[in-house]
């Protein structure tokens, strides 16, 4: 985690007690989410990092109450998190991601809308095909129609 604290030049920031956080991030199917951004915020303190290839991040952090945000694309998980001095806090976060297409992360709602749209398109196609007039005869039954010759005037 990268530690950031806003303070005036020459100010000393003392960390009296620390705890440990172990965070595991999984998608809607229970698979690890690599590269998720993890942020812990408390007042002027901001701790930020990224999950490993196994969807995990762990660090020692100053004890206290934090706002935890885990995000990947526009998918987010948020929670209040209390870190006790000298203890380890384990957190399992779940992001609503079912499918990753490059930098596009599709969750259950987006997938449901896409499937409903596809089903509606297929239903409309079937209705149109049923209402089309049937073609009488095929190429083997085709007959040539000729116009009558012009009459002399």
PDB file of C-alpha atoms in Angstrom:
ATOM      1  CA  UNK A   1       0.000   0.000   0.000  1.00  0.00           C
ATOM      2  CA  UNK A   2       1.124   3.554  -0.681  1.00  0.00           C
ATOM      3  CA  UNK A   3       0.689   5.817   2.332  1.00  0.00           C
ATOM      4  CA  UNK A   4      -0.355   9.434   1.853  1.00  0.00           C
ATOM      5  CA  UNK A   5      -1.058  11.981   4.579  1.00  0.00           C
ATOM      6  CA  UNK A   6      -1.637  15.702   4.026  1.00  0.00           C
ATOM      7  CA  UNK A   7       0.351  17.818   6.458  1.00  0.00           C
ATOM      8  CA  UNK A   8       2.198  21.118   6.606  1.00  0.00           C
ATOM      9  CA  UNK A   9       5.948  21.123   5.899  1.00  0.00           C
ATOM     10  CA  UNK A  10       7.933  20.215   9.004  1.00  0.00           C
ATOM     11  CA  UNK A  11       5.017  18.336  10.602  1.00  0.00           C
ATOM     12  CA  UNK A  12       5.850  15.006  12.212  1.00  0.00           C
ATOM     13  CA  UNK A  13       3.330  12.199  11.774  1.00  0.00           C
ATOM     14  CA  UNK A  14       3.598   9.540  14.466  1.00  0.00           C
ATOM     15  CA  UNK A  15       1.995   6.137  14.108  1.00  0.00           C
ATOM     16  CA  UNK A  16       1.480   4.746  17.578  1.00  0.00           C
ATOM     17  CA  UNK A  17      -0.111   1.380  16.867  1.00  0.00           C
ATOM     18  CA  UNK A  18      -0.639  -0.756  13.818  1.00  0.00           C
ATOM     19  CA  UNK A  19      -2.787  -3.667  12.762  1.00  0.00           C
ATOM     20  CA  UNK A  20      -2.772  -5.846   9.704  1.00  0.00           C
ATOM     21  CA  UNK A  21      -5.285  -6.154   6.879  1.00  0.00           C
ATOM     22  CA  UNK A  22      -5.577  -9.176   4.605  1.00  0.00           C
ATOM     23  CA  UNK A  23      -8.003  -8.521   1.758  1.00  0.00           C
ATOM     24  CA  UNK A  24      -9.195 -11.068  -0.807  1.00  0.00           C
ATOM     25  CA  UNK A  25     -11.185  -9.853  -3.818  1.00  0.00           C
ATOM     26  CA  UNK A  26     -13.312 -12.249  -5.863  1.00  0.00           C
ATOM     27  CA  UNK A  27     -15.731 -11.851  -8.758  1.00  0.00           C
ATOM     28  CA  UNK A  28     -19.377 -12.990  -8.870  1.00  0.00           C
ATOM     29  CA  UNK A  29     -18.233 -16.503  -9.852  1.00  0.00           C
ATOM     30  CA  UNK A  30     -15.790 -16.759  -6.923  1.00  0.00           C
ATOM     31  CA  UNK A  31     -12.605 -16.280  -8.976  1.00  0.00           C
ATOM     32  CA  UNK A  32      -9.803 -13.936  -7.783  1.00  0.00           C
ATOM     33  CA  UNK A  33      -9.805 -10.401  -9.216  1.00  0.00           C
ATOM     34  CA  UNK A  34      -6.275  -9.289 -10.061  1.00  0.00           C
ATOM     35  CA  UNK A  35      -5.440  -5.607 -10.446  1.00  0.00           C
ATOM     36  CA  UNK A  36      -8.353  -4.252  -8.393  1.00  0.00           C
ATOM     37  CA  UNK A  37      -7.646  -0.856  -6.804  1.00  0.00           C
ATOM     38  CA  UNK A  38      -7.875  -0.911  -3.000  1.00  0.00           C
ATOM     39  CA  UNK A  39      -8.220   2.322  -1.030  1.00  0.00           C
ATOM     40  CA  UNK A  40      -8.415   2.839   2.738  1.00  0.00           C
ATOM     41  CA  UNK A  41      -9.290   6.381   3.854  1.00  0.00           C
ATOM     42  CA  UNK A  42      -9.455   7.944   7.301  1.00  0.00           C
ATOM     43  CA  UNK A  43      -9.515  11.699   7.633  1.00  0.00           C
ATOM     44  CA  UNK A  44      -6.392  12.998   5.909  1.00  0.00           C
ATOM     45  CA  UNK A  45      -4.834   9.547   5.597  1.00  0.00           C
ATOM     46  CA  UNK A  46      -5.181   7.649   2.337  1.00  0.00           C
ATOM     47  CA  UNK A  47      -3.705   4.175   1.761  1.00  0.00           C
ATOM     48  CA  UNK A  48      -3.869   2.825  -1.777  1.00  0.00           C
ATOM     49  CA  UNK A  49      -2.738  -0.377  -3.470  1.00  0.00           C
ATOM     50  CA  UNK A  50      -3.630  -3.041  -6.004  1.00  0.00           C
ATOM     51  CA  UNK A  51      -4.532  -6.711  -5.646  1.00  0.00           C
ATOM     52  CA  UNK A  52      -2.062  -9.375  -6.780  1.00  0.00           C
ATOM     53  CA  UNK A  53      -2.650 -11.990  -9.465  1.00  0.00           C
ATOM     54  CA  UNK A  54      -4.347 -14.076  -6.763  1.00  0.00           C
ATOM     55  CA  UNK A  55      -6.723 -11.189  -5.943  1.00  0.00           C
ATOM     56  CA  UNK A  56      -5.097 -10.461  -2.584  1.00  0.00           C
ATOM     57  CA  UNK A  57      -3.392  -7.599  -0.805  1.00  0.00           C
ATOM     58  CA  UNK A  58      -2.087  -7.415   2.750  1.00  0.00           C
ATOM     59  CA  UNK A  59      -0.317  -4.717   4.719  1.00  0.00           C
ATOM     60  CA  UNK A  60       0.316  -3.294   8.131  1.00  0.00           C
ATOM     61  CA  UNK A  61      -1.683  -0.113   8.629  1.00  0.00           C
ATOM     62  CA  UNK A  62      -2.218   2.384  11.435  1.00  0.00           C
ATOM     63  CA  UNK A  63      -5.002   1.214  13.762  1.00  0.00           C
ATOM     64  CA  UNK A  64      -8.326   2.969  13.333  1.00  0.00           C
ATOM     65  CA  UNK A  65     -11.590   3.080  11.406  1.00  0.00           C
ATOM     66  CA  UNK A  66     -11.352   3.331   7.628  1.00  0.00           C
ATOM     67  CA  UNK A  67     -13.591   3.628   4.612  1.00  0.00           C
ATOM     68  CA  UNK A  68     -12.597   0.729   2.366  1.00  0.00           C
ATOM     69  CA  UNK A  69     -13.169   0.941  -1.396  1.00  0.00           C
ATOM     70  CA  UNK A  70     -12.293  -1.844  -3.825  1.00  0.00           C
ATOM     71  CA  UNK A  71     -12.838  -1.096  -7.512  1.00  0.00           C
ATOM     72  CA  UNK A  72     -12.217  -2.552 -10.949  1.00  0.00           C
ATOM     73  CA  UNK A  73     -13.572  -0.521 -13.855  1.00  0.00           C
ATOM     74  CA  UNK A  74     -16.874   0.919 -12.642  1.00  0.00           C
ATOM     75  CA  UNK A  75     -17.566  -2.018 -10.297  1.00  0.00           C
ATOM     76  CA  UNK A  76     -17.149  -1.122  -6.610  1.00  0.00           C
ATOM     77  CA  UNK A  77     -17.264  -2.640  -3.167  1.00  0.00           C
ATOM     78  CA  UNK A  78     -17.349  -0.337  -0.122  1.00  0.00           C
ATOM     79  CA  UNK A  79     -17.328  -0.990   3.616  1.00  0.00           C
ATOM     80  CA  UNK A  80     -16.384   0.518   6.964  1.00  0.00           C
ATOM     81  CA  UNK A  81     -13.364  -1.264   8.335  1.00  0.00           C
ATOM     82  CA  UNK A  82     -11.946  -1.212  11.865  1.00  0.00           C
ATOM     83  CA  UNK A  83      -8.284  -2.156  12.293  1.00  0.00           C
ATOM     84  CA  UNK A  84      -7.400  -3.036  15.893  1.00  0.00           C
ATOM     85  CA  UNK A  85      -3.845  -2.541  17.194  1.00  0.00           C
ATOM     86  CA  UNK A  86      -1.794  -5.733  17.048  1.00  0.00           C
ATOM     87  CA  UNK A  87      -4.486  -7.783  15.296  1.00  0.00           C
ATOM     88  CA  UNK A  88      -5.150  -9.010  11.754  1.00  0.00           C
ATOM     89  CA  UNK A  89      -8.395  -8.117  10.001  1.00  0.00           C
ATOM     90  CA  UNK A  90      -9.359 -10.460   7.157  1.00  0.00           C
ATOM     91  CA  UNK A  91     -11.809  -9.156   4.575  1.00  0.00           C
ATOM     92  CA  UNK A  92     -13.435 -10.941   1.646  1.00  0.00           C
ATOM     93  CA  UNK A  93     -14.750  -8.481  -0.940  1.00  0.00           C
ATOM     94  CA  UNK A  94     -16.936  -9.467  -3.890  1.00  0.00           C
ATOM     95  CA  UNK A  95     -17.164  -7.453  -7.101  1.00  0.00           C
ATOM     96  CA  UNK A  96     -20.133  -8.016  -9.428  1.00  0.00           C
ATOM     97  CA  UNK A  97     -18.061  -9.121 -12.408  1.00  0.00           C
ATOM     98  CA  UNK A  98     -19.175 -12.138 -14.441  1.00  0.00           C
ATOM     99  CA  UNK A  99     -17.245 -11.506 -17.638  1.00  0.00           C
ATOM    100  CA  UNK A 100     -14.154  -9.450 -18.540  1.00  0.00           C
ATOM    101  CA  UNK A 101     -13.764  -8.213 -22.109  1.00  0.00           C
ATOM    102  CA  UNK A 102     -10.533  -6.215 -22.181  1.00  0.00           C
ATOM    103  CA  UNK A 103     -11.202  -3.246 -19.905  1.00  0.00           C
ATOM    104  CA  UNK A 104     -14.974  -3.877 -19.908  1.00  0.00           C
ATOM    105  CA  UNK A 105     -16.295  -5.608 -16.792  1.00  0.00           C
ATOM    106  CA  UNK A 106     -19.767  -7.098 -17.188  1.00  0.00           C
ATOM    107  CA  UNK A 107     -21.854  -7.920 -14.136  1.00  0.00           C
ATOM    108  CA  UNK A 108     -25.093  -9.817 -13.627  1.00  0.00           C
ATOM    109  CA  UNK A 109     -27.389  -6.817 -14.413  1.00  0.00           C
ATOM    110  CA  UNK A 110     -25.590  -5.968 -17.662  1.00  0.00           C
ATOM    111  CA  UNK A 111     -25.558  -9.616 -18.722  1.00  0.00           C
ATOM    112  CA  UNK A 112     -29.293  -9.957 -17.970  1.00  0.00           C
ATOM    113  CA  UNK A 113     -30.091  -6.873 -20.098  1.00  0.00           C
ATOM    114  CA  UNK A 114     -27.946  -8.171 -22.976  1.00  0.00           C
ATOM    115  CA  UNK A 115     -29.624 -11.593 -22.871  1.00  0.00           C
ATOM    116  CA  UNK A 116     -33.099 -10.040 -22.693  1.00  0.00           C
ATOM    117  CA  UNK A 117     -32.275  -7.839 -25.701  1.00  0.00           C
ATOM    118  CA  UNK A 118     -31.010 -10.836 -27.678  1.00  0.00           C
ATOM    119  CA  UNK A 119     -34.125 -12.856 -26.791  1.00  0.00           C
ATOM    120  CA  UNK A 120     -36.384  -9.963 -27.886  1.00  0.00           C
ATOM    121  CA  UNK A 121     -34.511  -9.681 -31.199  1.00  0.00           C
ATOM    122  CA  UNK A 122     -34.907 -13.422 -31.871  1.00  0.00           C
ATOM    123  CA  UNK A 123     -38.617 -13.299 -30.971  1.00  0.00           C
ATOM    124  CA  UNK A 124     -39.172 -10.323 -33.312  1.00  0.00           C
ATOM    125  CA  UNK A 125     -37.359 -12.140 -36.131  1.00  0.00           C
ATOM    126  CA  UNK A 126     -39.506 -15.260 -35.659  1.00  0.00           C
ATOM    127  CA  UNK A 127     -42.714 -13.181 -35.714  1.00  0.00           C
ATOM    128  CA  UNK A 128     -41.670 -11.392 -38.890  1.00  0.00           C
ATOM    129  CA  UNK A 129     -40.766 -14.671 -40.581  1.00  0.00           C
ATOM    130  CA  UNK A 130     -44.144 -16.216 -39.653  1.00  0.00           C
ATOM    131  CA  UNK A 131     -46.121 -13.264 -41.049  1.00  0.00           C
ATOM    132  CA  UNK A 132     -44.360 -13.188 -44.422  1.00  0.00           C
ATOM    133  CA  UNK A 133     -46.531 -14.385 -47.303  1.00  0.00           C
ATOM    134  CA  UNK A 134     -45.650 -17.859 -48.390  1.00  0.00           C
ATOM    135  CA  UNK A 135     -44.000 -18.185 -51.777  1.00  0.00           C
ATOM    136  CA  UNK A 136     -46.082 -20.299 -54.143  1.00  0.00           C
ATOM    137  CA  UNK A 137     -44.164 -22.627 -56.379  1.00  0.00           C
ATOM    138  CA  UNK A 138     -40.479 -22.988 -56.601  1.00  0.00           C
ATOM    139  CA  UNK A 139     -37.941 -22.537 -59.358  1.00  0.00           C
ATOM    140  CA  UNK A 140     -39.021 -25.833 -60.994  1.00  0.00           C
ATOM    141  CA  UNK A 141     -42.640 -24.671 -61.233  1.00  0.00           C
ATOM    142  CA  UNK A 142     -41.876 -21.260 -62.671  1.00  0.00           C
ATOM    143  CA  UNK A 143     -43.620 -20.410 -65.928  1.00  0.00           C
ATOM    144  CA  UNK A 144     -42.735 -17.720 -68.373  1.00  0.00           C
ATOM    145  CA  UNK A 145     -45.319 -14.993 -68.833  1.00  0.00           C
ATOM    146  CA  UNK A 146     -45.215 -13.039 -72.065  1.00  0.00           C
ATOM    147  CA  UNK A 147     -47.024  -9.857 -72.941  1.00  0.00           C
ATOM    148  CA  UNK A 148     -49.395 -10.090 -75.926  1.00  0.00           C
ATOM    149  CA  UNK A 149     -48.052  -8.676 -79.172  1.00  0.00           C
ATOM    150  CA  UNK A 150     -48.999  -5.081 -79.950  1.00  0.00           C
ATOM    151  CA  UNK A 151     -52.056  -4.631 -82.147  1.00  0.00           C
ATOM    152  CA  UNK A 152     -51.638  -2.615 -85.327  1.00  0.00           C
ATOM    153  CA  UNK A 153     -53.515   0.646 -85.413  1.00  0.00           C
TER     154      UNK A 153
END
